[in-house]
mmCIF file of C-alpha atoms in Angstrom:
data_model
loop_
_atom_site.group_PDB
_atom_site.id
_atom_site.type_symbol
_atom_site.label_atom_id
_atom_site.label_comp_id
_atom_site.label_asym_id
_atom_site.label_seq_id
_atom_site.Cartn_x
_atom_site.Cartn_y
_atom_site.Cartn_z
ATOM 1 C CA MET O 159 -19.150 -20.401 -2.572
ATOM 2 C CA THR O 160 -17.044 -18.192 -0.323
ATOM 3 C CA THR O 161 -18.042 -14.548 -0.068
ATOM 4 C CA HIS O 162 -15.202 -12.030 0.010
ATOM 5 C CA LEU O 163 -15.584 -8.746 1.915
ATOM 6 C CA VAL O 164 -13.369 -5.881 0.719
ATOM 7 C CA VAL O 165 -13.152 -2.857 3.012
ATOM 8 C CA GLY O 166 -12.118 0.204 1.005
ATOM 9 C CA ALA O 167 -12.332 1.014 -2.705
ATOM 10 C CA GLY O 168 -9.120 2.896 -3.412
ATOM 11 C CA PRO O 169 -6.694 1.691 -6.095
ATOM 12 C CA VAL O 170 -6.081 -1.633 -4.333
ATOM 13 C CA GLY O 171 -9.598 -2.289 -3.029
ATOM 14 C CA ALA O 172 -11.188 -1.574 -6.417
ATOM 15 C CA ALA O 173 -8.628 -3.708 -8.268
ATOM 16 C CA LEU O 174 -9.106 -6.537 -5.758
ATOM 17 C CA ALA O 175 -12.883 -6.483 -6.205
ATOM 18 C CA TYR O 176 -12.392 -6.604 -9.974
ATOM 19 C CA ARG O 177 -9.976 -9.552 -9.745
ATOM 20 C CA LEU O 178 -12.296 -11.517 -7.463
ATOM 21 C CA SER O 179 -15.309 -10.754 -9.651
ATOM 22 C CA GLN O 180 -13.452 -11.896 -12.763
ATOM 23 C CA ALA O 181 -12.651 -15.140 -10.965
ATOM 24 C CA GLY O 182 -16.356 -15.734 -10.356
ATOM 25 C CA ARG O 183 -16.296 -14.879 -6.650
ATOM 26 C CA THR O 184 -19.089 -13.191 -4.734
ATOM 27 C CA VAL O 185 -17.828 -9.873 -3.371
ATOM 28 C CA ARG O 186 -19.068 -7.214 -0.982
ATOM 29 C CA VAL O 187 -17.312 -3.837 -1.090
ATOM 30 C CA VAL O 188 -17.677 -1.634 1.971
ATOM 31 C CA THR O 189 -17.095 2.121 1.865
ATOM 32 C CA ARG O 190 -18.538 4.943 3.910
ATOM 33 C CA SER O 191 -20.457 6.316 0.904
ATOM 34 C CA GLY O 192 -21.296 3.031 -0.790
ATOM 35 C CA VAL O 193 -19.199 3.802 -3.873
ATOM 36 C CA GLY O 194 -17.116 1.157 -5.553
ATOM 37 C CA PRO O 195 -16.726 -0.757 -8.785
ATOM 38 C CA SER O 196 -19.954 -1.689 -10.562
ATOM 39 C CA LEU O 197 -19.227 -5.283 -11.513
ATOM 40 C CA PRO O 198 -20.997 -8.621 -11.768
ATOM 41 C CA ARG O 199 -21.275 -10.407 -8.401
ATOM 42 C CA VAL O 200 -20.119 -7.274 -6.542
ATOM 43 C CA GLN O 201 -22.422 -5.769 -3.919
ATOM 44 C CA ARG O 202 -21.593 -2.247 -2.747
ATOM 45 C CA LEU O 203 -22.462 -1.395 0.845
ATOM 46 C CA ALA O 204 -22.497 1.993 2.573
ATOM 47 C CA VAL O 205 -20.974 1.218 5.972
ATOM 48 C CA ASP O 206 -18.761 3.215 8.302
ATOM 49 C CA ALA O 207 -15.884 0.774 8.786
ATOM 50 C CA THR O 208 -15.201 2.167 12.261
ATOM 51 C CA ASP O 209 -18.711 1.112 13.347
ATOM 52 C CA ALA O 210 -17.852 -2.305 14.760
ATOM 53 C CA ALA O 211 -21.420 -3.603 14.886
ATOM 54 C CA ALA O 212 -22.277 -2.457 11.367
ATOM 55 C CA LEU O 213 -19.083 -3.884 9.884
ATOM 56 C CA ALA O 214 -19.554 -7.187 11.715
ATOM 57 C CA ASN O 215 -23.040 -7.390 10.242
ATOM 58 C CA ALA O 216 -21.667 -6.729 6.739
ATOM 59 C CA ALA O 217 -19.076 -9.474 7.273
ATOM 60 C CA GLN O 218 -21.563 -12.190 8.177
ATOM 61 C CA GLY O 219 -21.119 -15.177 5.866
ATOM 62 C CA ALA O 220 -17.783 -13.928 4.502
ATOM 63 C CA GLY O 221 -14.889 -16.338 4.294
ATOM 64 C CA VAL O 222 -12.219 -13.698 3.787
ATOM 65 C CA LEU O 223 -12.143 -10.063 4.933
ATOM 66 C CA TYR O 224 -9.620 -7.813 3.187
ATOM 67 C CA ASN O 225 -8.833 -4.552 4.931
ATOM 68 C CA CYS O 226 -7.784 -2.172 2.147
ATOM 69 C CA ALA O 227 -9.085 0.926 3.909
ATOM 70 C CA ASN O 228 -7.095 3.976 4.954
ATOM 71 C CA PRO O 229 -8.318 6.453 7.570
ATOM 72 C CA GLY O 230 -7.109 9.433 5.533
ATOM 73 C CA PRO O 231 -4.034 11.636 5.091
ATOM 74 C CA TYR O 232 -1.027 11.223 7.374
ATOM 75 C CA PRO O 233 -2.210 13.645 10.094
ATOM 76 C CA GLU O 234 -5.292 11.457 10.617
ATOM 77 C CA TRP O 235 -3.465 8.152 11.085
ATOM 78 C CA GLU O 236 -2.819 8.313 14.825
ATOM 79 C CA ARG O 237 -6.475 9.093 15.521
ATOM 80 C CA GLY O 238 -8.047 7.095 12.716
ATOM 81 C CA TRP O 239 -6.163 3.802 12.571
ATOM 82 C CA PRO O 240 -6.921 2.391 16.060
ATOM 83 C CA PRO O 241 -10.748 2.456 15.788
ATOM 84 C CA LEU O 242 -10.643 1.242 12.171
ATOM 85 C CA ALA O 243 -8.319 -1.641 12.975
ATOM 86 C CA LYS O 244 -10.289 -2.593 16.088
ATOM 87 C CA SER O 245 -13.547 -2.650 14.125
ATOM 88 C CA VAL O 246 -12.082 -4.749 11.299
ATOM 89 C CA LEU O 247 -10.578 -7.219 13.763
ATOM 90 C CA HIS O 248 -13.913 -7.520 15.557
ATOM 91 C CA ALA O 249 -15.723 -8.150 12.259
ATOM 92 C CA ALA O 250 -13.288 -10.917 11.342
ATOM 93 C CA GLU O 251 -13.617 -12.521 14.751
ATOM 94 C CA ALA O 252 -17.416 -12.296 14.790
ATOM 95 C CA SER O 253 -17.794 -13.719 11.289
ATOM 96 C CA GLY O 254 -14.983 -16.273 11.368
ATOM 97 C CA ALA O 255 -13.467 -14.764 8.213
ATOM 98 C CA VAL O 256 -9.739 -14.800 7.579
ATOM 99 C CA LEU O 257 -8.460 -11.240 8.024
ATOM 100 C CA VAL O 258 -6.061 -10.165 5.270
ATOM 101 C CA SER O 259 -4.754 -6.657 5.904
ATOM 102 C CA LEU O 260 -2.984 -4.378 3.485
ATOM 103 C CA GLY O 261 0.082 -2.945 5.191
ATOM 104 C CA ASN O 262 3.256 -1.102 4.285
ATOM 105 C CA LEU O 263 6.931 -0.987 5.208
ATOM 106 C CA TYR O 264 6.793 1.986 7.588
ATOM 107 C CA GLY O 265 7.014 -0.226 10.657
ATOM 108 C CA TYR O 266 10.567 -1.298 9.825
ATOM 109 C CA GLY O 267 11.899 2.229 10.241
ATOM 110 C CA PRO O 268 15.267 3.275 8.752
ATOM 111 C CA VAL O 269 17.169 0.198 7.602
ATOM 112 C CA ASP O 270 20.650 -0.784 6.508
ATOM 113 C CA GLY O 271 20.211 -3.530 3.967
ATOM 114 C CA PRO O 272 17.148 -5.134 2.389
ATOM 115 C CA MET O 273 13.987 -5.618 4.424
ATOM 116 C CA THR O 274 12.569 -9.117 4.822
ATOM 117 C CA ARG O 275 9.306 -10.221 6.375
ATOM 118 C CA SER O 276 11.144 -11.628 9.404
ATOM 119 C CA ARG O 277 12.908 -8.359 10.160
ATOM 120 C CA PRO O 278 11.788 -7.016 13.572
ATOM 121 C CA LEU O 279 9.612 -3.930 13.493
ATOM 122 C CA ALA O 280 11.463 -0.808 14.646
ATOM 123 C CA PRO O 281 9.355 2.236 13.728
ATOM 124 C CA SER O 282 11.000 5.618 14.042
ATOM 125 C CA GLY O 283 7.956 7.877 13.938
ATOM 126 C CA PRO O 284 4.224 8.003 14.625
ATOM 127 C CA LEU O 285 3.178 6.714 11.185
ATOM 128 C CA GLY O 286 5.243 3.564 11.535
ATOM 129 C CA GLU O 287 4.321 3.183 15.190
ATOM 130 C CA VAL O 288 0.590 3.123 14.538
ATOM 131 C CA ARG O 289 0.944 0.575 11.725
ATOM 132 C CA ALA O 290 3.148 -1.623 13.920
ATOM 133 C CA GLN O 291 0.583 -1.420 16.714
ATOM 134 C CA VAL O 292 -2.227 -2.465 14.346
ATOM 135 C CA TRP O 293 -0.301 -5.561 13.274
ATOM 136 C CA GLN O 294 0.800 -6.502 16.800
ATOM 137 C CA GLU O 295 -2.782 -6.365 18.079
ATOM 138 C CA ALA O 296 -4.024 -8.489 15.174
ATOM 139 C CA LEU O 297 -1.209 -10.986 15.694
ATOM 140 C CA ALA O 298 -2.020 -11.234 19.417
ATOM 141 C CA ALA O 299 -5.629 -12.080 18.541
ATOM 142 C CA HIS O 300 -4.396 -14.720 16.100
ATOM 143 C CA GLN O 301 -2.064 -16.257 18.668
ATOM 144 C CA ALA O 302 -4.908 -16.338 21.184
ATOM 145 C CA GLY O 303 -6.964 -18.376 18.718
ATOM 146 C CA ARG O 304 -9.620 -15.714 18.291
ATOM 147 C CA VAL O 305 -9.096 -15.061 14.583
ATOM 148 C CA ARG O 306 -6.854 -15.956 11.625
ATOM 149 C CA VAL O 307 -4.828 -13.003 10.362
ATOM 150 C CA THR O 308 -2.130 -12.161 7.850
ATOM 151 C CA GLU O 309 -0.762 -8.973 6.302
ATOM 152 C CA ALA O 310 0.578 -7.997 2.875
ATOM 153 C CA ARG O 311 3.252 -5.307 3.201
ATOM 154 C CA ALA O 312 3.760 -3.198 0.104
ATOM 155 C CA SER O 313 6.233 -0.474 -0.765
ATOM 156 C CA ASP O 314 5.256 2.714 -2.628
ATOM 157 C CA TYR O 315 2.688 2.032 -5.329
ATOM 158 C CA ILE O 316 3.106 2.254 -9.067
ATOM 159 C CA GLY O 317 0.475 1.537 -11.696
ATOM 160 C CA PRO O 318 -2.085 3.247 -13.960
ATOM 161 C CA SER O 319 -4.685 3.696 -11.209
ATOM 162 C CA VAL O 320 -2.301 5.256 -8.668
ATOM 163 C CA THR O 321 -3.047 8.962 -8.258
ATOM 164 C CA GLU O 322 -1.253 11.853 -6.585
ATOM 165 C CA ALA O 323 -3.160 11.083 -3.389
ATOM 166 C CA HIS O 324 -1.330 7.771 -3.084
ATOM 167 C CA GLY O 325 2.367 8.605 -3.138
ATOM 168 C CA VAL O 326 5.161 10.968 -4.079
ATOM 169 C CA LEU O 327 6.049 9.282 -7.371
ATOM 170 C CA PRO O 328 2.776 10.211 -9.122
ATOM 171 C CA VAL O 329 3.118 13.718 -7.684
ATOM 172 C CA TYR O 330 6.519 14.097 -9.302
ATOM 173 C CA ALA O 331 5.295 12.484 -12.529
ATOM 174 C CA ALA O 332 2.371 14.901 -12.738
ATOM 175 C CA ALA O 333 4.974 17.615 -13.284
ATOM 176 C CA THR O 334 7.588 15.808 -15.376
ATOM 177 C CA LEU O 335 5.054 14.178 -17.713
ATOM 178 C CA ALA O 336 3.564 17.611 -18.333
ATOM 179 C CA GLY O 337 7.001 18.934 -19.320
ATOM 180 C CA ARG O 338 7.596 20.834 -16.098
ATOM 181 C CA SER O 339 10.328 20.543 -13.512
ATOM 182 C CA ALA O 340 9.385 18.655 -10.351
ATOM 183 C CA PRO O 341 10.368 19.702 -6.828
ATOM 184 C CA VAL O 342 11.470 16.529 -5.029
ATOM 185 C CA LEU O 343 11.499 16.128 -1.267
ATOM 186 C CA ALA O 344 14.542 13.866 -0.919
ATOM 187 C CA ASP O 345 17.428 12.330 -2.860
ATOM 188 C CA PRO O 346 16.059 11.190 -6.252
ATOM 189 C CA ASP O 347 19.052 8.914 -6.839
ATOM 190 C CA GLN O 348 18.622 6.396 -4.019
ATOM 191 C CA PRO O 349 17.499 2.845 -4.898
ATOM 192 C CA HIS O 350 13.879 2.287 -3.898
ATOM 193 C CA THR O 351 11.449 -0.619 -4.140
ATOM 194 C CA TRP O 352 8.214 0.116 -6.008
ATOM 195 C CA THR O 353 5.190 -2.165 -5.788
ATOM 196 C CA ALA O 354 2.640 -2.591 -8.580
ATOM 197 C CA VAL O 355 -1.010 -2.458 -7.548
ATOM 198 C CA ASP O 356 -1.711 -5.650 -9.506
ATOM 199 C CA ASP O 357 0.958 -7.454 -7.485
ATOM 200 C CA VAL O 358 -0.580 -6.233 -4.234
ATOM 201 C CA VAL O 359 -3.870 -7.739 -5.387
ATOM 202 C CA SER O 360 -2.249 -11.045 -6.321
ATOM 203 C CA THR O 361 -0.661 -11.240 -2.878
ATOM 204 C CA LEU O 362 -3.886 -10.427 -1.037
ATOM 205 C CA VAL O 363 -5.741 -13.131 -2.941
ATOM 206 C CA ALA O 364 -3.031 -15.696 -2.211
ATOM 207 C CA LEU O 365 -2.935 -14.842 1.491
ATOM 208 C CA GLY O 366 -6.664 -15.317 1.847
ATOM 209 C CA VAL O 367 -6.644 -18.928 0.688
ATOM 210 C CA ASP O 368 -3.289 -20.331 1.826
ATOM 211 C CA ASP O 369 -3.237 -21.300 5.491
ATOM 212 C CA ARG O 370 0.570 -21.316 5.448
ATOM 213 C CA ALA O 371 0.369 -17.523 5.258
ATOM 214 C CA TRP O 372 -1.770 -17.025 8.347
ATOM 215 C CA GLY O 373 -0.154 -15.651 11.477
ATOM 216 C CA SER O 374 2.625 -13.883 9.553
ATOM 217 C CA PRO O 375 3.271 -10.773 7.463
ATOM 218 C CA TRP O 376 4.384 -11.134 3.833
ATOM 219 C CA LEU O 377 6.159 -8.659 1.578
ATOM 220 C CA VAL O 378 4.435 -8.063 -1.748
ATOM 221 C CA PRO O 379 6.631 -9.341 -4.601
ATOM 222 C CA SER O 380 8.235 -6.375 -6.320
ATOM 223 C CA ASN O 381 10.805 -5.768 -9.024
ATOM 224 C CA PRO O 382 14.449 -4.851 -8.345
ATOM 225 C CA PRO O 383 14.799 -1.318 -6.950
ATOM 226 C CA ALA O 384 14.993 1.782 -9.118
ATOM 227 C CA THR O 385 15.663 5.387 -8.202
ATOM 228 C CA VAL O 386 13.043 8.109 -8.501
ATOM 229 C CA ARG O 387 15.023 9.634 -11.354
ATOM 230 C CA GLU O 388 15.259 6.307 -13.186
ATOM 231 C CA VAL O 389 11.529 5.653 -12.944
ATOM 232 C CA LEU O 390 10.624 9.156 -14.110
ATOM 233 C CA ARG O 391 13.114 8.834 -16.965
ATOM 234 C CA GLU O 392 11.537 5.536 -18.075
ATOM 235 C CA LEU O 393 8.042 7.012 -17.875
ATOM 236 C CA GLY O 394 9.157 10.104 -19.785
ATOM 237 C CA ALA O 395 10.708 8.012 -22.525
ATOM 238 C CA ARG O 396 7.424 6.203 -23.025
ATOM 239 C CA ALA O 397 5.356 9.392 -22.857
ATOM 240 C CA GLY O 398 7.677 11.321 -25.166
ATOM 241 C CA THR O 399 8.451 13.995 -22.583
ATOM 242 C CA GLY O 400 12.174 13.355 -22.364
ATOM 243 C CA GLU O 401 14.572 13.610 -19.445
ATOM 244 C CA PRO O 402 12.886 14.608 -16.161
ATOM 245 C CA ARG O 403 13.965 17.899 -14.635
ATOM 246 C CA LEU O 404 14.169 17.586 -10.859
ATOM 247 C CA ARG O 405 15.027 20.177 -8.247
ATOM 248 C CA ARG O 406 15.473 19.153 -4.659
ATOM 249 C CA VAL O 407 13.626 21.098 -1.992
ATOM 250 C CA PRO O 408 16.022 22.042 0.836
ATOM 251 C CA ARG O 409 15.265 20.083 3.987
ATOM 252 C CA ILE O 410 15.329 23.281 6.030
ATOM 253 C CA ALA O 411 12.412 24.573 3.950
ATOM 254 C CA LEU O 412 10.496 21.364 4.564
ATOM 255 C CA ARG O 413 11.076 21.638 8.287
ATOM 256 C CA ALA O 414 9.880 25.227 8.281
ATOM 257 C CA GLY O 415 6.721 24.145 6.496
ATOM 258 C CA GLY O 416 6.232 21.317 8.964
ATOM 259 C CA LEU O 417 5.948 23.795 11.808
ATOM 260 C CA ALA O 418 2.711 25.102 10.327
ATOM 261 C CA VAL O 419 1.357 22.260 8.179
ATOM 262 C CA PRO O 420 0.624 18.890 9.857
ATOM 263 C CA LEU O 421 0.838 16.984 6.553
ATOM 264 C CA ALA O 422 4.348 18.331 5.886
ATOM 265 C CA ARG O 423 5.407 17.477 9.423
ATOM 266 C CA GLU O 424 4.224 13.881 9.115
ATOM 267 C CA ALA O 425 5.780 13.519 5.659
ATOM 268 C CA LEU O 426 9.147 14.538 7.080
ATOM 269 C CA SER O 427 9.030 11.534 9.397
ATOM 270 C CA VAL O 428 9.123 9.086 6.476
ATOM 271 C CA LEU O 429 11.549 10.824 4.124
ATOM 272 C CA TYR O 430 14.301 8.530 5.431
ATOM 273 C CA GLN O 431 12.845 6.086 2.901
ATOM 274 C CA PHE O 432 14.293 8.264 0.132
ATOM 275 C CA ASP O 433 17.450 9.479 1.873
ATOM 276 C CA ARG O 434 19.065 6.040 1.676
ATOM 277 C CA PRO O 435 18.427 2.770 -0.156
ATOM 278 C CA PHE O 436 14.957 1.494 0.744
ATOM 279 C CA VAL O 437 14.864 -2.016 -0.633
ATOM 280 C CA ALA O 438 12.578 -4.958 0.098
ATOM 281 C CA ASP O 439 13.660 -8.565 -0.417
ATOM 282 C CA THR O 440 10.345 -10.112 -1.424
ATOM 283 C CA SER O 441 11.726 -13.429 -2.651
ATOM 284 C CA GLU O 442 10.268 -15.483 0.202
ATOM 285 C CA THR O 443 6.725 -14.578 -0.815
ATOM 286 C CA SER O 444 7.447 -15.693 -4.365
ATOM 287 C CA ASN O 445 9.154 -18.888 -3.261
ATOM 288 C CA VAL O 446 6.504 -19.940 -0.747
ATOM 289 C CA LEU O 447 3.257 -18.586 -2.176
ATOM 290 C CA GLY O 448 4.132 -18.541 -5.883
ATOM 291 C CA VAL O 449 3.315 -14.849 -6.409
ATOM 292 C CA ARG O 450 5.756 -13.123 -8.742
ATOM 293 C CA PRO O 451 6.008 -9.461 -9.703
ATOM 294 C CA THR O 452 4.634 -8.176 -12.976
ATOM 295 C CA PRO O 453 7.509 -7.543 -15.422
ATOM 296 C CA TRP O 454 8.857 -4.018 -14.890
ATOM 297 C CA THR O 455 8.549 -3.006 -18.536
ATOM 298 C CA GLN O 456 4.904 -4.075 -18.540
ATOM 299 C CA ILE O 457 4.222 -1.911 -15.487
ATOM 300 C CA LEU O 458 5.882 1.113 -17.074
ATOM 301 C CA ASP O 459 4.137 0.567 -20.423
ATOM 302 C CA ALA O 460 0.744 0.622 -18.685
ATOM 303 C CA THR O 461 1.529 3.437 -16.245
ATOM 304 C CA ALA O 462 3.110 6.018 -18.558
ATOM 305 C CA PRO O 463 0.077 6.774 -20.777
ATOM 306 C CA ALA O 464 -2.332 6.867 -17.832
ATOM 307 C CA TRP O 465 -0.177 9.239 -15.817
ATOM 308 C CA ARG O 466 0.596 11.365 -18.871
ATOM 309 C CA ALA O 467 -3.132 11.716 -19.603
ATOM 310 C CA ARG O 468 -3.810 12.897 -16.060
ATOM 311 C CA ALA O 469 -0.828 15.276 -16.147
ATOM 312 C CA THR O 470 -2.092 16.999 -19.257
ATOM 313 C CA ALA O 471 -5.833 16.920 -18.574
#
């Protein structure tokens, strides 16, 4: 039976390990500290994923390697992504495992119209540039016949397990679901694609077993777009907290903060995603691979009580 190696145990990595375990698969979860879900058929390994030799050793015998790791907050991406990606690619090549990477939409840069998987990458800042570079290097290795690779590109996450460390929406909800006003960094009334963690997992699993997916990126199936205000309103209705109160932070204040705080400076580079419609057309993934998004109401019903509980803890 194929062994599945999951690198990273954040919301997606942990949920992926759970899904694979429930399906009867043998799973190894790699994190620096050795933490991860305690589940049947899941082995947790303490490995530094940037240590190419150690990760290659952990990958021996694996049929699929899922890279769900993240090198840290935005300021660490330029330094942290290249060695992580190089190590993961080496492990896949050394073991013969299919490399399924978890990506995002940053590499497309500002867009006019819906994004599709065939849209050329055109990053507009360092965060998108580093993610585009990671994919291009993996694709070059695939085209050279060294390894089989694919990538699942997700938009901003939504779901019960998504915390404030994983996006602006849970940050805003932490305030509105506690009955407070939320400072928002961009226009809360622009259509935006949101991706459920469970749908990311479904896509990763499909990519690992379907050879039609290899050598290409795929957009994670997601529901029709909704604005920040609309999502917070829906969550508030379910949590009983009413209409969200939002106040927009002036961009000049954000720029002033970016002069002194690296995280604020990097965040500014991706706020274009909320200044205009940021919509992904994920229909090709559904049509080809058969993965369909979880119904929107089901996502909201599960997310609202979990986020409300954290907001009021």
